[in-house]
XYZ file of C-alpha atoms in Angstrom:
493
model
C 139.409 128.726 83.258
C 139.620 129.317 86.996
C 136.849 128.157 89.236
C 133.983 130.665 89.509
C 132.859 132.002 92.898
C 129.967 134.336 92.397
C 129.071 136.131 95.628
C 126.053 137.872 94.176
C 124.329 138.067 90.868
C 126.991 138.355 88.196
C 126.018 138.881 84.554
C 127.757 137.570 81.497
C 126.788 137.839 77.831
C 127.087 134.072 77.507
C 128.368 131.161 79.526
C 129.681 127.988 77.972
C 129.236 124.960 80.250
C 132.449 123.456 79.027
C 134.432 126.369 80.495
C 133.022 126.116 83.996
C 134.794 124.300 86.779
C 132.245 122.683 89.162
C 131.549 124.815 92.190
C 128.657 125.364 94.590
C 126.494 127.626 92.416
C 123.512 127.846 90.072
C 123.958 129.250 86.529
C 120.593 130.502 85.193
C 120.067 131.287 81.513
C 117.268 133.598 80.388
C 115.567 133.168 77.008
C 112.720 135.092 75.446
C 110.774 135.220 72.182
C 109.950 139.000 72.697
C 111.694 141.513 70.558
C 113.740 143.635 72.977
C 115.755 146.788 73.356
C 115.025 150.519 72.831
C 111.619 150.994 71.250
C 110.344 147.478 72.088
C 107.993 146.339 74.828
C 110.752 144.429 76.536
C 113.506 146.959 77.468
C 114.883 145.558 80.740
C 114.922 142.597 83.071
C 114.433 142.710 86.827
C 116.248 139.881 88.581
C 115.330 139.100 92.186
C 116.984 136.522 94.362
C 115.653 135.601 97.839
C 116.804 133.071 100.407
C 114.486 130.248 101.258
C 111.449 131.085 99.105
C 109.317 133.888 97.570
C 108.897 135.696 100.888
C 112.462 135.150 102.143
C 115.154 137.674 102.834
C 116.140 139.693 99.706
C 119.584 138.633 98.578
C 119.876 140.795 95.508
C 117.752 142.707 93.032
C 118.784 144.647 90.056
C 117.674 145.834 86.579
C 119.473 144.924 83.365
C 119.010 147.100 80.322
C 118.588 145.123 77.149
C 119.928 145.955 73.709
C 122.895 145.627 71.514
C 124.633 148.961 72.299
C 127.520 149.426 74.648
C 126.476 148.951 78.229
C 123.442 146.875 77.276
C 122.910 143.138 77.482
C 121.568 140.905 74.757
C 119.475 137.728 75.017
C 120.007 134.973 75.868
C 122.062 135.931 78.868
C 123.279 134.082 81.984
C 123.815 134.952 85.558
C 125.166 133.027 88.477
C 123.981 132.677 92.106
C 126.178 131.229 94.894
C 126.192 131.202 98.690
C 127.923 134.056 100.351
C 129.774 134.213 103.720
C 127.383 133.531 106.591
C 124.560 132.487 104.280
C 123.662 129.000 105.247
C 120.504 128.683 103.136
C 120.867 126.247 100.289
C 117.472 127.069 98.824
C 116.955 130.217 96.784
C 113.985 131.759 94.979
C 115.049 133.212 91.643
C 112.599 135.487 89.708
C 113.161 137.198 86.398
C 110.595 139.736 85.102
C 110.530 141.383 81.663
C 109.970 145.127 82.132
C 109.810 148.451 80.319
C 112.142 151.421 80.138
C 111.861 152.319 83.848
C 112.202 148.688 84.966
C 109.005 147.511 86.575
C 108.153 150.900 88.101
C 106.077 152.412 85.302
C 103.973 149.292 84.564
C 103.599 145.676 85.659
C 105.975 143.056 84.177
C 105.208 141.800 80.659
C 106.013 138.258 81.813
C 107.751 136.607 84.761
C 109.600 133.356 85.208
C 110.517 131.984 88.640
C 112.071 128.947 90.253
C 113.022 127.563 93.615
C 116.473 125.947 93.484
C 118.651 124.053 95.952
C 122.487 124.231 95.927
C 124.528 121.049 95.749
C 128.027 121.332 97.305
C 130.801 121.403 94.803
C 128.458 121.250 91.826
C 127.396 123.807 89.257
C 123.727 123.420 88.292
C 122.115 124.793 85.138
C 118.623 126.401 85.143
C 116.790 127.727 82.089
C 114.188 130.528 82.545
C 111.824 131.419 79.617
C 110.008 134.695 79.079
C 107.507 133.793 76.414
C 104.619 135.541 74.621
C 102.994 132.356 73.331
C 99.447 133.631 73.639
C 100.131 137.374 74.108
C 97.602 139.338 72.090
C 95.735 136.216 70.982
C 92.314 135.314 72.389
C 92.259 131.966 74.192
C 90.038 129.342 72.458
C 88.304 128.490 75.692
C 86.163 131.302 77.097
C 87.055 130.195 80.608
C 90.786 130.742 80.019
C 92.981 133.677 79.851
C 96.510 134.423 78.712
C 98.745 134.427 81.792
C 101.546 136.981 81.797
C 103.363 134.584 84.207
C 103.569 131.581 81.790
C 102.658 133.027 78.387
C 99.996 130.226 78.047
C 96.247 130.070 78.046
C 95.222 128.937 81.558
C 92.128 128.925 83.766
C 91.010 132.508 84.539
C 90.479 131.460 88.199
C 93.917 129.930 88.913
C 97.043 130.073 86.714
C 99.453 127.161 87.028
C 103.055 128.267 87.101
C 105.241 126.131 84.811
C 108.799 126.329 86.100
C 111.587 124.948 84.017
C 113.510 122.020 85.339
C 117.211 121.722 85.321
C 118.086 120.753 81.771
C 120.957 118.321 82.437
C 123.839 120.730 82.143
C 126.735 119.948 84.450
C 124.545 118.264 87.015
C 120.886 117.438 86.731
C 118.938 116.700 89.851
C 115.158 116.941 89.762
C 114.735 120.349 91.373
C 111.359 121.981 90.904
C 107.784 120.857 90.210
C 104.844 123.151 90.591
C 101.127 122.524 90.571
C 98.606 125.306 91.264
C 100.960 127.192 93.628
C 102.589 124.520 95.737
C 106.279 123.971 95.281
C 108.087 120.730 95.963
C 111.819 120.501 95.768
C 113.466 117.158 95.255
C 117.227 117.213 95.992
C 119.469 114.725 94.256
C 120.193 111.454 96.078
C 122.922 111.836 98.844
C 122.870 115.571 98.548
C 123.434 115.773 102.288
C 120.701 118.246 103.147
C 116.954 118.609 103.528
C 115.109 121.070 101.381
C 111.794 122.295 102.930
C 108.613 122.510 100.990
C 107.476 126.145 100.401
C 103.811 127.130 100.034
C 103.032 129.853 97.571
C 99.670 131.475 97.089
C 98.051 130.521 93.698
C 99.250 132.717 90.904
C 96.448 134.637 89.223
C 96.349 136.396 85.834
C 98.433 139.324 87.045
C 101.868 138.254 88.435
C 102.214 138.598 92.193
C 104.296 141.611 93.159
C 107.671 140.828 94.693
C 109.302 144.220 95.411
C 107.482 145.589 92.373
C 105.030 148.533 92.462
C 101.338 147.541 92.181
C 99.446 147.444 88.937
C 98.285 150.965 88.007
C 94.516 151.592 87.698
C 92.303 154.621 87.754
C 92.362 154.699 91.481
C 96.127 154.570 91.888
C 97.793 157.904 92.791
C 100.519 159.294 90.548
C 104.230 159.003 91.302
C 105.690 161.589 93.630
C 109.514 162.305 93.573
C 112.008 163.726 96.038
C 115.660 164.525 95.216
C 118.490 164.747 97.736
C 122.154 165.741 97.354
C 122.965 162.935 94.873
C 120.023 160.495 95.200
C 116.365 160.395 94.305
C 113.352 158.441 95.585
C 109.901 157.941 94.091
C 106.658 156.657 95.654
C 102.884 156.648 95.308
C 101.137 158.055 98.329
C 99.720 155.097 100.271
C 100.303 152.633 97.480
C 103.409 150.481 97.034
C 106.938 150.917 98.166
C 109.567 153.641 98.103
C 112.009 153.268 95.148
C 115.432 155.002 95.378
C 118.392 155.372 93.092
C 121.663 157.264 92.789
C 124.454 157.744 95.368
C 124.229 155.019 98.003
C 127.525 155.172 99.891
C 125.843 156.289 103.129
C 122.957 153.864 102.899
C 120.593 156.626 101.776
C 118.853 154.272 99.203
C 117.540 152.251 102.114
C 118.007 148.746 100.551
C 120.425 147.408 103.135
C 123.549 148.184 101.082
C 125.902 151.097 100.500
C 125.935 150.530 96.796
C 125.328 153.327 94.292
C 122.605 152.421 91.805
C 121.684 153.796 88.363
C 118.241 152.037 88.465
C 115.562 152.180 91.141
C 115.415 149.545 93.903
C 112.806 149.372 96.749
C 113.778 150.516 100.137
C 113.299 147.747 102.733
C 109.825 147.408 104.195
C 108.135 150.679 103.311
C 104.902 149.827 101.557
C 102.209 152.476 101.913
C 104.410 155.532 102.559
C 102.453 158.775 102.825
C 105.400 161.241 102.655
C 109.045 160.874 101.657
C 111.874 163.434 101.854
C 115.434 163.174 100.712
C 118.223 165.190 102.469
C 121.849 165.669 101.434
C 122.774 162.045 102.117
C 119.791 160.594 104.053
C 116.101 159.909 103.538
C 113.011 159.931 105.749
C 109.480 158.601 105.189
C 106.080 158.543 106.961
C 104.039 155.346 107.055
C 100.927 154.869 109.160
C 101.852 157.838 111.314
C 105.397 156.620 112.104
C 108.585 158.244 110.800
C 111.537 156.189 109.433
C 114.889 157.528 108.389
C 118.028 155.979 106.851
C 121.424 157.021 105.456
C 124.146 159.374 106.798
C 123.707 160.274 110.464
C 126.782 162.277 111.466
C 124.659 165.150 112.824
C 121.905 162.969 114.293
C 119.669 163.680 111.237
C 118.028 160.233 111.311
C 116.434 161.003 114.674
C 117.083 157.532 116.014
C 119.591 158.497 118.750
C 123.284 158.515 118.268
C 125.178 159.181 115.036
C 125.583 155.750 113.421
C 124.524 155.508 109.807
C 121.652 153.157 108.810
C 121.222 151.458 105.470
C 117.614 150.401 106.023
C 114.597 152.446 107.311
C 114.859 152.894 111.097
C 112.054 154.088 113.372
C 112.246 157.632 114.741
C 111.198 157.330 118.320
C 108.388 159.372 119.954
C 106.313 160.314 116.909
C 103.192 158.291 116.266
C 100.845 160.641 114.380
C 103.008 162.168 111.610
C 101.413 163.150 108.274
C 104.386 164.875 106.573
C 108.173 164.767 106.738
C 110.673 167.184 105.230
C 114.503 167.046 105.071
C 117.181 169.723 104.920
C 120.876 169.170 104.414
C 121.457 167.572 107.763
C 118.227 168.024 109.724
C 114.653 166.850 109.268
C 111.189 167.883 110.579
C 107.835 166.142 110.822
C 104.343 167.541 111.042
C 101.774 165.786 113.241
C 98.032 165.516 112.692
C 97.254 168.200 115.332
C 99.625 170.749 113.685
C 102.571 170.329 115.956
C 106.050 170.150 114.402
C 109.136 168.195 115.574
C 112.693 168.532 114.193
C 115.979 166.741 114.746
C 119.592 166.796 113.535
C 122.042 169.609 112.961
C 121.214 172.917 114.670
C 124.050 175.491 114.499
C 121.632 178.278 113.341
C 118.490 177.267 115.218
C 116.951 175.300 112.387
C 115.278 172.923 114.844
C 113.187 175.736 116.152
C 113.251 174.865 119.861
C 114.935 178.011 121.091
C 118.446 176.554 121.145
C 121.398 175.991 118.755
C 122.085 172.506 120.155
C 122.179 169.493 117.888
C 119.725 166.716 118.703
C 119.663 163.136 117.504
C 116.064 162.664 118.713
C 112.949 164.819 117.846
C 112.385 168.159 119.677
C 109.237 170.186 119.573
C 109.266 173.432 117.565
C 108.373 176.232 119.992
C 104.920 177.849 119.763
C 103.700 176.029 116.661
C 100.520 174.027 117.024
C 98.553 174.788 113.783
C 100.958 173.928 110.959
C 99.455 172.570 107.715
C 102.727 172.384 105.859
C 106.415 172.224 106.842
C 109.571 172.611 104.782
C 113.246 172.291 105.604
C 116.296 173.559 103.714
C 120.059 173.616 104.262
C 120.004 175.831 107.305
C 116.458 177.036 107.952
C 112.891 175.693 108.123
C 109.430 177.203 107.478
C 105.861 176.239 108.214
C 102.518 177.405 106.777
C 99.892 177.901 109.473
C 96.167 177.005 109.165
C 95.193 180.639 108.525
C 97.766 181.131 105.702
C 100.463 182.903 107.758
C 104.052 181.578 107.299
C 106.682 181.336 109.983
C 110.369 180.495 109.532
C 113.363 179.844 111.756
C 117.063 179.042 111.488
C 119.858 180.614 109.417
C 118.976 184.178 108.443
C 122.279 185.721 107.251
C 120.708 186.581 103.886
C 117.157 187.208 104.915
C 115.864 183.664 104.273
C 113.696 183.678 107.370
C 111.783 186.698 105.957
C 111.086 188.494 109.206
C 112.762 191.717 107.935
C 115.444 191.616 110.570
C 119.173 191.353 110.174
C 119.503 188.616 112.838
C 121.941 185.958 111.570
C 120.279 183.089 113.463
C 116.689 182.700 114.539
C 116.088 179.834 117.048
C 112.347 179.870 117.197
C 109.568 180.568 114.669
C 109.078 184.125 113.444
C 106.302 185.417 111.163
C 107.278 186.254 107.636
C 106.544 189.924 107.079
C 103.275 190.716 105.240
C 102.453 187.115 104.353
C 99.052 186.038 105.812
C 97.384 184.280 102.863
C 99.918 181.667 101.673
C 98.636 178.558 99.879
C 102.057 176.982 99.464
C 105.528 177.563 100.829
C 108.984 176.212 99.781
C 112.522 176.745 101.141
C 115.994 176.259 99.590
C 119.567 176.764 100.658
C 119.448 180.530 101.343
C 116.001 181.733 100.188
C 112.346 180.922 100.469
C 109.167 181.351 98.287
C 105.429 181.117 98.708
C 102.294 181.328 96.568
C 99.494 183.551 97.867
C 95.923 182.466 97.826
C 95.319 184.582 94.723
C 98.166 183.012 92.763
C 100.931 185.679 93.230
C 104.316 184.119 93.843
C 106.592 185.886 96.321
C 110.208 185.113 97.398
C 112.728 186.403 99.947
C 116.408 185.846 100.980
C 119.516 185.475 98.847
C 119.272 186.809 95.256
C 122.727 186.788 93.787
C 121.578 184.586 90.835
C 118.155 186.243 90.424
C 116.497 183.328 92.236
C 113.925 185.643 93.827
C 112.573 186.519 90.374
C 112.021 190.178 91.057
C 114.188 191.430 88.303
C 117.210 192.292 90.537
C 120.185 190.614 92.208
C 119.494 192.281 95.556
C 118.939 190.163 98.669
C 115.562 190.627 100.270
C 114.804 190.116 104.017
C 111.046 190.206 103.349
C 108.832 188.822 100.561
C 108.945 190.394 97.093
C 106.524 189.638 94.218
C 107.931 187.478 91.452
C 107.609 189.493 88.249
C 104.839 188.346 85.898
C 103.776 185.410 87.996
C 100.307 186.059 89.429
C 98.577 182.761 88.485
C 100.823 180.222 90.265
C 99.324 177.125 91.942
C 102.591 175.550 93.214
C 106.255 176.518 93.643
C 109.515 174.663 94.395
C 112.945 176.074 95.185
C 116.297 174.494 94.328
C 119.889 175.507 95.281
C 119.775 178.776 93.343
C 116.630 178.503 91.232
C 112.853 178.507 91.692
C 110.204 177.043 89.478
C 106.381 177.562 89.601
C 103.425 175.754 88.005
C 100.749 178.030 86.593
C 97.063 177.307 86.733
C 97.220 176.305 83.048
C 99.779 173.665 83.792
C 102.702 175.585 82.242
C 105.906 175.826 84.256
């Protein structure tokens, strides 16, 4: 067999040591005594690799679906880790967590195994990682001990010692890892030719420490929110945990530092505590602590960072420090500030930035005459805002009446009041139409109607709001490309 050179995590159903030509790499094997696959508690694995230690730079992270069907992996399984070009670190933190159907997004890991390993030039080292349920569901004999989901053993309720497997001999067997109450010491083999620093790790308590994993859910944790773009989706909990994205990633719109498309969620880099997230056609924006960050495609300046270069990690939008909400259209975005002002940036051929011009801007511009907004929404070519008193204003593309001002103007470059709508409780905008819910629950829509998306029983475009037939008890409404959906007071949709 040819020599292996694994640039990132590479999975294989099994790896026989007799078939491996020595190289600079670590081969990790994962074992578990859990039942696994569809219907079991253990449905997937999350593998995380970091340079230097548990808080080092993220090298790779991915989810592996377990099972015996096509496209699934069975246990035990092996994966390899090797240095990549420009990566001079010879010490890596490897962590494997056993997760549910949605990876580790929907609940904390069942169990986690982790190790700090050092590469030895021209050698292939073997590491065994065990996901065990030794004491799972069984009371510990000592009342002062608890079953640790990290080790699967009864340990002190105050501090759980992490038992990390040592190299088992394999192709080369230096003493690599020893752990005692959270301190890691790495002993390289004699004459290895490099120094491996000691890494201090906080003591591990009964719940595994989160490493790019959403926090444990309790009664005070907000529910998941979801935003969908052109071909990617992101999920987050307001003010709690990170932003997790998946789908098309070719423009960097997933925010994890790559342009890789993913079928499972991965955390965007450095966005814990996001208050608002919005996905555009091929880009994403988020608000955290009053600041706006955007990433992905930037050909029209829709990231608001100046210039048109794409970004694969969240990048600060300059000049906004008190944002509470962000919204994204196809190629433009808007943010609402605490005082009610609105700023927009990106594409502007139809006036969707609302500053009285049709000039594209790669940095935020203030929307004219709007200082009391309590909600803002952006669509493909127009934007709308709900004012504090319930009035709605819109601006931008209006070729099919989507601004709702009753005019036939094709482009509206500054906010105009939507005709007859002074008591809105919610507003939404889509490609070529808009909708709102009045204070009493009546849903109304305006704009393009070729597919019946206005819900008034016709296919006639409407330049001003029309009542949605039979929907007088709505509490929320959302519009898609050519469809609208509402949630009734009863919870029905």
